[in-house]
Amino acid sequence: MVWDGSRIFTIGTQPERDDKVSLELSEEILNSMEVGMSFRDYSGRISSMDFHKSVSYLVTASDDESIRLYDVNGGTCLKTINSKKYGVDLVRFTSHPTTVIYSSKNGWDESLRLLSLHDNKYLRYFKGHHDRVVSLSLCSGKECFISGSLDRTVLLWDQRAEKCQGLLRVQGRPATAYDEQGQVFAIAFGGCIRMFDARKYEKGPFNVFSVGGDVSDANVVEFSNDGRLMLVTTMGGHIHVLDSFRGTLLSTYNVKPVTSNSTLEASFSPEGMFVVSGSGDGSVRAWSVRSGKEVTSWPGCENEPPLIKWAPGSLMFVTGSSELSFWIPDLSKLGMLSNMCTAKIFYCWKGLLCHKLIHMIHGAVYQVVIDIAREMNKVVDVRSKQLSSMLDDF
């Protein structure tokens, strides 16, 4: 049983995700972000990460052939499943928070697998690709998904059927993505992004957008949450941001190029105002979509680009390399609070419940920090209900 600060739930009943962040993301908040927690028990690099869209769960895949499920609210790893026979490369949540689809990494079986994390059972196999799958995207709220492979095919699937429902041939390494409504999907390769109507894909793309002459292999294509923007990353070290309706190239951000064995990943913030990205030198960088300028960067300690995902509706993003790191704002760096304003931030990491209430009255800042460290056997003379009531009063 876990308490997330406002309600109690068991592992069998997943905590719902809050739709809105409590503070509006700004450049100042972005600049203040730092690693709040890391999991360093991986014995290989993280190859893929995915947040569930409605439940505060994160799933990772790693070169150590493990799939791990995390409760983001609790800051805990709920389950680790090993895929020693097939290996694991890409992993994505289905609409169910304990069911995933993942691709193999063993070099001899390129099937996709529908796996129940609850009881570690394979529900279905999807066979059709003949080379490594390099892109995997699920349609929000529906049973369909698409996969792109180095065999130069993009296959369209229904989770309820083993055989693919459609096939599109491409002339290069494909990057694929559905928009948030599931009405459109994009395939990026060869310096262009091709837009398809999901209901009439067999008629070909209804639009083709150029990415400014960058013909290096595409790594990732992604839509913003509102569907108005899209980005594509390339192995040449470029992150292109486009208007998804007109195809206008709005900005191009440049980082150190990545090797053929690495992935340059970038992610929109929840409201689509910022982009965070890895880099070939191991650093993490952030840009403002509105100005096109770099906002901040954080140096890395490895020479490979970290994977990166922004948590839906949250002031948090995660990076994955040889370790998994959760990035959150550091309130001590923020000078944005004005008179008579209140901000409530709640963190819950690995059994350590930490509530921070900042209340400014007439220019004086009073910070109440109550730590309940279960693992440290510390006793705090304040009950959880009293704390929750105190926070609600503000």
mmCIF file of N, CA and C in Angstrom, residues 71-159:
data_model
loop_
_atom_site.group_PDB
_atom_site.id
_atom_site.type_symbol
_atom_site.label_atom_id
_atom_site.label_comp_id
_atom_site.label_asym_id
_atom_site.label_seq_id
_atom_site.Cartn_x
_atom_site.Cartn_y
_atom_site.Cartn_z
ATOM 1 N N ASP A 71 6.851 3.148 -10.292
ATOM 2 C CA ASP A 71 5.805 4.033 -9.813
ATOM 3 C C ASP A 71 6.444 5.403 -9.626
ATOM 4 N N VAL A 72 6.070 6.368 -10.461
ATOM 5 C CA VAL A 72 6.698 7.688 -10.432
ATOM 6 C C VAL A 72 6.350 8.429 -9.153
ATOM 7 N N ASN A 73 5.093 8.329 -8.702
ATOM 8 C CA ASN A 73 4.702 9.012 -7.471
ATOM 9 C C ASN A 73 5.491 8.507 -6.275
ATOM 10 N N GLY A 74 5.651 7.208 -6.191
ATOM 11 C CA GLY A 74 6.347 6.626 -5.054
ATOM 12 C C GLY A 74 7.849 6.581 -5.208
ATOM 13 N N GLY A 75 8.341 6.803 -6.434
ATOM 14 C CA GLY A 75 9.776 6.734 -6.663
ATOM 15 C C GLY A 75 10.335 5.346 -6.420
ATOM 16 N N THR A 76 9.564 4.315 -6.802
ATOM 17 C CA THR A 76 9.986 2.942 -6.535
ATOM 18 C C THR A 76 9.894 2.098 -7.804
ATOM 19 N N CYS A 77 10.738 1.095 -7.871
ATOM 20 C CA CYS A 77 10.667 0.101 -8.946
ATOM 21 C C CYS A 77 9.710 -0.989 -8.491
ATOM 22 N N LEU A 78 8.604 -1.140 -9.203
ATOM 23 C CA LEU A 78 7.585 -2.097 -8.814
ATOM 24 C C LEU A 78 7.907 -3.512 -9.266
ATOM 25 N N LYS A 79 8.555 -3.614 -10.415
ATOM 26 C CA LYS A 79 8.802 -4.953 -10.955
ATOM 27 C C LYS A 79 9.946 -4.907 -11.966
ATOM 28 N N THR A 80 10.729 -5.976 -11.977
ATOM 29 C CA THR A 80 11.781 -6.173 -12.976
ATOM 30 C C THR A 80 11.553 -7.521 -13.644
ATOM 31 N N ILE A 81 11.487 -7.502 -14.970
ATOM 32 C CA ILE A 81 11.302 -8.728 -15.748
ATOM 33 C C ILE A 81 12.474 -8.861 -16.708
ATOM 34 N N ASN A 82 13.090 -10.024 -16.728
ATOM 35 C CA ASN A 82 14.226 -10.268 -17.612
ATOM 36 C C ASN A 82 13.776 -10.969 -18.888
ATOM 37 N N SER A 83 14.348 -10.509 -20.012
ATOM 38 C CA SER A 83 14.057 -11.113 -21.315
ATOM 39 C C SER A 83 15.360 -11.664 -21.888
ATOM 40 N N LYS A 84 15.899 -12.678 -21.227
ATOM 41 C CA LYS A 84 17.206 -13.213 -21.588
ATOM 42 C C LYS A 84 17.207 -13.896 -22.953
ATOM 43 N N LYS A 85 16.115 -14.531 -23.298
ATOM 44 C CA LYS A 85 16.071 -15.281 -24.553
ATOM 45 C C LYS A 85 16.012 -14.352 -25.759
ATOM 46 N N TYR A 86 15.175 -13.324 -25.672
ATOM 47 C CA TYR A 86 14.951 -12.461 -26.832
ATOM 48 C C TYR A 86 15.694 -11.127 -26.749
ATOM 49 N N GLY A 87 16.147 -10.755 -25.556
ATOM 50 C CA GLY A 87 16.678 -9.418 -25.394
ATOM 51 C C GLY A 87 15.547 -8.410 -25.463
ATOM 52 N N VAL A 88 15.847 -7.137 -25.259
ATOM 53 C CA VAL A 88 14.827 -6.102 -25.337
ATOM 54 C C VAL A 88 15.474 -4.809 -25.809
ATOM 55 N N ASP A 89 14.797 -4.115 -26.710
ATOM 56 C CA ASP A 89 15.329 -2.868 -27.264
ATOM 57 C C ASP A 89 14.355 -1.718 -27.017
ATOM 58 N N LEU A 90 13.237 -1.691 -27.747
ATOM 59 C CA LEU A 90 12.221 -0.656 -27.564
ATOM 60 C C LEU A 90 11.070 -1.203 -26.734
ATOM 61 N N VAL A 91 10.465 -0.359 -25.903
ATOM 62 C CA VAL A 91 9.320 -0.768 -25.104
ATOM 63 C C VAL A 91 8.319 0.374 -25.038
ATOM 64 N N ARG A 92 7.015 0.037 -25.153
ATOM 65 C CA ARG A 92 5.952 1.038 -25.102
ATOM 66 C C ARG A 92 4.767 0.480 -24.314
ATOM 67 N N PHE A 93 4.144 1.369 -23.530
ATOM 68 C CA PHE A 93 2.915 1.002 -22.843
ATOM 69 C C PHE A 93 1.767 0.862 -23.839
ATOM 70 N N THR A 94 0.885 -0.072 -23.571
ATOM 71 C CA THR A 94 -0.423 -0.073 -24.222
ATOM 72 C C THR A 94 -1.329 0.823 -23.377
ATOM 73 N N SER A 95 -2.639 0.823 -23.655
ATOM 74 C CA SER A 95 -3.554 1.609 -22.839
ATOM 75 C C SER A 95 -3.630 1.070 -21.415
ATOM 76 N N HIS A 96 -3.323 -0.212 -21.233
ATOM 77 C CA HIS A 96 -3.310 -0.796 -19.897
ATOM 78 C C HIS A 96 -1.944 -0.565 -19.251
ATOM 79 N N PRO A 97 -1.916 -0.089 -18.020
ATOM 80 C CA PRO A 97 -0.639 0.312 -17.405
ATOM 81 C C PRO A 97 0.309 -0.823 -17.039
ATOM 82 N N THR A 98 -0.124 -2.071 -17.117
ATOM 83 C CA THR A 98 0.802 -3.170 -16.847
ATOM 84 C C THR A 98 0.944 -4.093 -18.050
ATOM 85 N N THR A 99 0.658 -3.572 -19.232
ATOM 86 C CA THR A 99 0.857 -4.324 -20.473
ATOM 87 C C THR A 99 1.703 -3.494 -21.422
ATOM 88 N N VAL A 100 2.738 -4.097 -21.988
ATOM 89 C CA VAL A 100 3.643 -3.383 -22.876
ATOM 90 C C VAL A 100 3.857 -4.165 -24.156
ATOM 91 N N ILE A 101 4.327 -3.465 -25.169
ATOM 92 C CA ILE A 101 4.809 -4.085 -26.404
ATOM 93 C C ILE A 101 6.291 -3.769 -26.493
ATOM 94 N N TYR A 102 7.099 -4.787 -26.787
ATOM 95 C CA TYR A 102 8.535 -4.515 -26.881
ATOM 96 C C TYR A 102 9.154 -5.268 -28.051
ATOM 97 N N SER A 103 10.283 -4.743 -28.505
ATOM 98 C CA SER A 103 11.009 -5.344 -29.622
ATOM 99 C C SER A 103 12.221 -6.108 -29.101
ATOM 100 N N SER A 104 12.667 -7.064 -29.889
ATOM 101 C CA SER A 104 13.781 -7.929 -29.496
ATOM 102 C C SER A 104 15.121 -7.270 -29.811
ATOM 103 N N LYS A 105 16.175 -7.855 -29.238
ATOM 104 C CA LYS A 105 17.528 -7.387 -29.535
ATOM 105 C C LYS A 105 18.493 -8.567 -29.485
ATOM 106 N N ASN A 106 18.103 -9.632 -30.166
ATOM 107 C CA ASN A 106 18.968 -10.812 -30.170
ATOM 108 C C ASN A 106 19.574 -11.107 -31.534
ATOM 109 N N GLY A 107 19.139 -10.373 -32.568
ATOM 110 C CA GLY A 107 19.736 -10.537 -33.883
ATOM 111 C C GLY A 107 19.166 -11.671 -34.709
ATOM 112 N N TRP A 108 18.288 -12.492 -34.132
ATOM 113 C CA TRP A 108 17.737 -13.610 -34.915
ATOM 114 C C TRP A 108 16.217 -13.664 -34.903
ATOM 115 N N ASP A 109 15.568 -12.911 -34.042
ATOM 116 C CA ASP A 109 14.101 -12.897 -34.000
ATOM 117 C C ASP A 109 13.641 -11.455 -33.844
ATOM 118 N N GLU A 110 13.058 -10.909 -34.904
ATOM 119 C CA GLU A 110 12.654 -9.500 -34.895
ATOM 120 C C GLU A 110 11.169 -9.325 -34.566
ATOM 121 N N SER A 111 10.571 -10.337 -33.952
ATOM 122 C CA SER A 111 9.159 -10.241 -33.587
ATOM 123 C C SER A 111 8.951 -9.200 -32.492
ATOM 124 N N LEU A 112 7.760 -8.614 -32.487
ATOM 125 C CA LEU A 112 7.315 -7.759 -31.393
ATOM 126 C C LEU A 112 6.476 -8.613 -30.450
ATOM 127 N N ARG A 113 6.491 -8.258 -29.174
ATOM 128 C CA ARG A 113 5.802 -9.069 -28.179
ATOM 129 C C ARG A 113 4.906 -8.222 -27.292
ATOM 130 N N LEU A 114 3.694 -8.727 -27.088
ATOM 131 C CA LEU A 114 2.747 -8.112 -26.163
ATOM 132 C C LEU A 114 2.892 -8.844 -24.835
ATOM 133 N N LEU A 115 3.354 -8.122 -23.823
ATOM 134 C CA LEU A 115 3.722 -8.748 -22.552
ATOM 135 C C LEU A 115 2.906 -8.171 -21.407
ATOM 136 N N SER A 116 2.376 -9.045 -20.570
ATOM 137 C CA SER A 116 1.730 -8.636 -19.327
ATOM 138 C C SER A 116 2.784 -8.569 -18.236
ATOM 139 N N LEU A 117 3.020 -7.368 -17.702
ATOM 140 C CA LEU A 117 3.974 -7.219 -16.612
ATOM 141 C C LEU A 117 3.419 -7.756 -15.303
ATOM 142 N N HIS A 118 2.109 -7.862 -15.230
ATOM 143 C CA HIS A 118 1.470 -8.326 -13.998
ATOM 144 C C HIS A 118 1.872 -9.761 -13.669
ATOM 145 N N ASP A 119 1.820 -10.643 -14.665
ATOM 146 C CA ASP A 119 2.136 -12.052 -14.420
ATOM 147 C C ASP A 119 3.232 -12.586 -15.335
ATOM 148 N N ASN A 120 3.928 -11.672 -16.039
ATOM 149 C CA ASN A 120 5.053 -12.049 -16.900
ATOM 150 C C ASN A 120 4.651 -13.100 -17.931
ATOM 151 N N LYS A 121 3.558 -12.831 -18.637
ATOM 152 C CA LYS A 121 3.078 -13.738 -19.671
ATOM 153 C C LYS A 121 2.984 -13.029 -21.006
ATOM 154 N N TYR A 122 3.387 -13.736 -22.070
ATOM 155 C CA TYR A 122 3.238 -13.202 -23.413
ATOM 156 C C TYR A 122 1.799 -13.408 -23.865
ATOM 157 N N LEU A 123 1.182 -12.320 -24.298
ATOM 158 C CA LEU A 123 -0.206 -12.375 -24.749
ATOM 159 C C LEU A 123 -0.306 -12.551 -26.254
ATOM 160 N N ARG A 124 0.703 -12.058 -26.977
ATOM 161 C CA ARG A 124 0.666 -12.186 -28.443
ATOM 162 C C ARG A 124 2.054 -11.883 -29.020
ATOM 163 N N TYR A 125 2.332 -12.491 -30.162
ATOM 164 C CA TYR A 125 3.547 -12.217 -30.919
ATOM 165 C C TYR A 125 3.157 -11.554 -32.236
ATOM 166 N N PHE A 126 3.967 -10.579 -32.661
ATOM 167 C CA PHE A 126 3.699 -9.878 -33.921
ATOM 168 C C PHE A 126 4.905 -10.085 -34.832
ATOM 169 N N LYS A 127 4.741 -10.939 -35.831
ATOM 170 C CA LYS A 127 5.841 -11.307 -36.712
ATOM 171 C C LYS A 127 5.651 -10.673 -38.087
ATOM 172 N N GLY A 128 6.737 -10.092 -38.617
ATOM 173 C CA GLY A 128 6.633 -9.453 -39.926
ATOM 174 C C GLY A 128 7.924 -8.768 -40.349
ATOM 175 N N HIS A 129 8.678 -8.225 -39.392
ATOM 176 C CA HIS A 129 9.936 -7.554 -39.726
ATOM 177 C C HIS A 129 11.070 -8.568 -39.870
ATOM 178 N N HIS A 130 12.058 -8.198 -40.709
ATOM 179 C CA HIS A 130 13.189 -9.075 -40.978
ATOM 180 C C HIS A 130 14.516 -8.440 -40.586
ATOM 181 N N ASP A 131 14.449 -7.305 -39.915
ATOM 182 C CA ASP A 131 15.655 -6.650 -39.405
ATOM 183 C C ASP A 131 15.252 -5.878 -38.157
ATOM 184 N N ARG A 132 16.221 -5.293 -37.514
ATOM 185 C CA ARG A 132 15.990 -4.628 -36.222
ATOM 186 C C ARG A 132 14.892 -3.562 -36.309
ATOM 187 N N VAL A 133 13.982 -3.590 -35.334
ATOM 188 C CA VAL A 133 12.940 -2.564 -35.235
ATOM 189 C C VAL A 133 13.538 -1.340 -34.546
ATOM 190 N N VAL A 134 13.460 -0.183 -35.199
ATOM 191 C CA VAL A 134 14.093 1.037 -34.671
ATOM 192 C C VAL A 134 13.081 2.098 -34.276
ATOM 193 N N SER A 135 11.793 1.835 -34.496
ATOM 194 C CA SER A 135 10.763 2.812 -34.126
ATOM 195 C C SER A 135 9.478 2.070 -33.790
ATOM 196 N N LEU A 136 8.821 2.533 -32.733
ATOM 197 C CA LEU A 136 7.598 1.886 -32.260
ATOM 198 C C LEU A 136 6.697 2.954 -31.665
ATOM 199 N N SER A 137 5.465 3.037 -32.158
ATOM 200 C CA SER A 137 4.535 4.069 -31.685
ATOM 201 C C SER A 137 3.142 3.483 -31.566
ATOM 202 N N LEU A 138 2.512 3.708 -30.402
ATOM 203 C CA LEU A 138 1.157 3.221 -30.165
ATOM 204 C C LEU A 138 0.155 4.352 -30.296
ATOM 205 N N CYS A 139 -1.007 4.014 -30.814
ATOM 206 C CA CYS A 139 -2.081 4.983 -31.025
ATOM 207 C C CYS A 139 -2.835 5.183 -29.715
ATOM 208 N N SER A 140 -2.917 6.429 -29.272
ATOM 209 C CA SER A 140 -3.552 6.734 -27.999
ATOM 210 C C SER A 140 -5.035 6.361 -28.008
ATOM 211 N N GLY A 141 -5.453 5.578 -27.004
ATOM 212 C CA GLY A 141 -6.852 5.217 -26.843
ATOM 213 C C GLY A 141 -7.371 4.172 -27.808
ATOM 214 N N LYS A 142 -6.494 3.629 -28.651
ATOM 215 C CA LYS A 142 -6.920 2.623 -29.622
ATOM 216 C C LYS A 142 -6.007 1.408 -29.539
ATOM 217 N N GLU A 143 -6.353 0.373 -30.279
ATOM 218 C CA GLU A 143 -5.614 -0.877 -30.215
ATOM 219 C C GLU A 143 -4.543 -0.991 -31.298
ATOM 220 N N CYS A 144 -4.365 0.035 -32.107
ATOM 221 C CA CYS A 144 -3.423 -0.055 -33.218
ATOM 222 C C CYS A 144 -2.065 0.546 -32.853
ATOM 223 N N PHE A 145 -1.028 0.102 -33.570
ATOM 224 C CA PHE A 145 0.313 0.660 -33.400
ATOM 225 C C PHE A 145 1.092 0.463 -34.690
ATOM 226 N N ILE A 146 2.201 1.187 -34.803
ATOM 227 C CA ILE A 146 3.046 1.093 -35.990
ATOM 228 C C ILE A 146 4.480 0.841 -35.565
ATOM 229 N N SER A 147 5.219 0.174 -36.449
ATOM 230 C CA SER A 147 6.623 -0.122 -36.182
ATOM 231 C C SER A 147 7.430 0.119 -37.442
ATOM 232 N N GLY A 148 8.638 0.645 -37.270
ATOM 233 C CA GLY A 148 9.541 0.878 -38.387
ATOM 234 C C GLY A 148 10.821 0.093 -38.188
ATOM 235 N N SER A 149 11.356 -0.446 -39.272
ATOM 236 C CA SER A 149 12.503 -1.349 -39.168
ATOM 237 C C SER A 149 13.593 -0.982 -40.163
ATOM 238 N N LEU A 150 14.804 -1.494 -39.882
ATOM 239 C CA LEU A 150 15.906 -1.337 -40.817
ATOM 240 C C LEU A 150 15.707 -2.165 -42.078
ATOM 241 N N ASP A 151 14.672 -3.004 -42.120
ATOM 242 C CA ASP A 151 14.338 -3.709 -43.361
ATOM 243 C C ASP A 151 13.583 -2.809 -44.342
ATOM 244 N N ARG A 152 13.491 -1.520 -43.977
ATOM 245 C CA ARG A 152 12.879 -0.476 -44.809
ATOM 246 C C ARG A 152 11.381 -0.700 -45.018
ATOM 247 N N THR A 153 10.750 -1.160 -43.961
ATOM 248 C CA THR A 153 9.295 -1.258 -43.978
ATOM 249 C C THR A 153 8.732 -0.626 -42.708
ATOM 250 N N VAL A 154 7.524 -0.087 -42.836
ATOM 251 C CA VAL A 154 6.723 0.359 -41.696
ATOM 252 C C VAL A 154 5.467 -0.504 -41.700
ATOM 253 N N LEU A 155 5.235 -1.204 -40.597
ATOM 254 C CA LEU A 155 4.093 -2.105 -40.503
ATOM 255 C C LEU A 155 3.045 -1.521 -39.563
ATOM 256 N N LEU A 156 1.787 -1.690 -39.938
ATOM 257 C CA LEU A 156 0.665 -1.240 -39.123
ATOM 258 C C LEU A 156 0.001 -2.460 -38.510
ATOM 259 N N TRP A 157 -0.273 -2.371 -37.207
ATOM 260 C CA TRP A 157 -0.731 -3.523 -36.460
ATOM 261 C C TRP A 157 -2.008 -3.225 -35.688
ATOM 262 N N ASP A 158 -2.714 -4.304 -35.357
ATOM 263 C CA ASP A 158 -3.800 -4.276 -34.387
ATOM 264 C C ASP A 158 -3.383 -5.218 -33.256
ATOM 265 N N GLN A 159 -3.441 -4.750 -32.009
ATOM 266 C CA GLN A 159 -2.984 -5.560 -30.881
ATOM 267 C C GLN A 159 -3.743 -6.880 -30.764
#
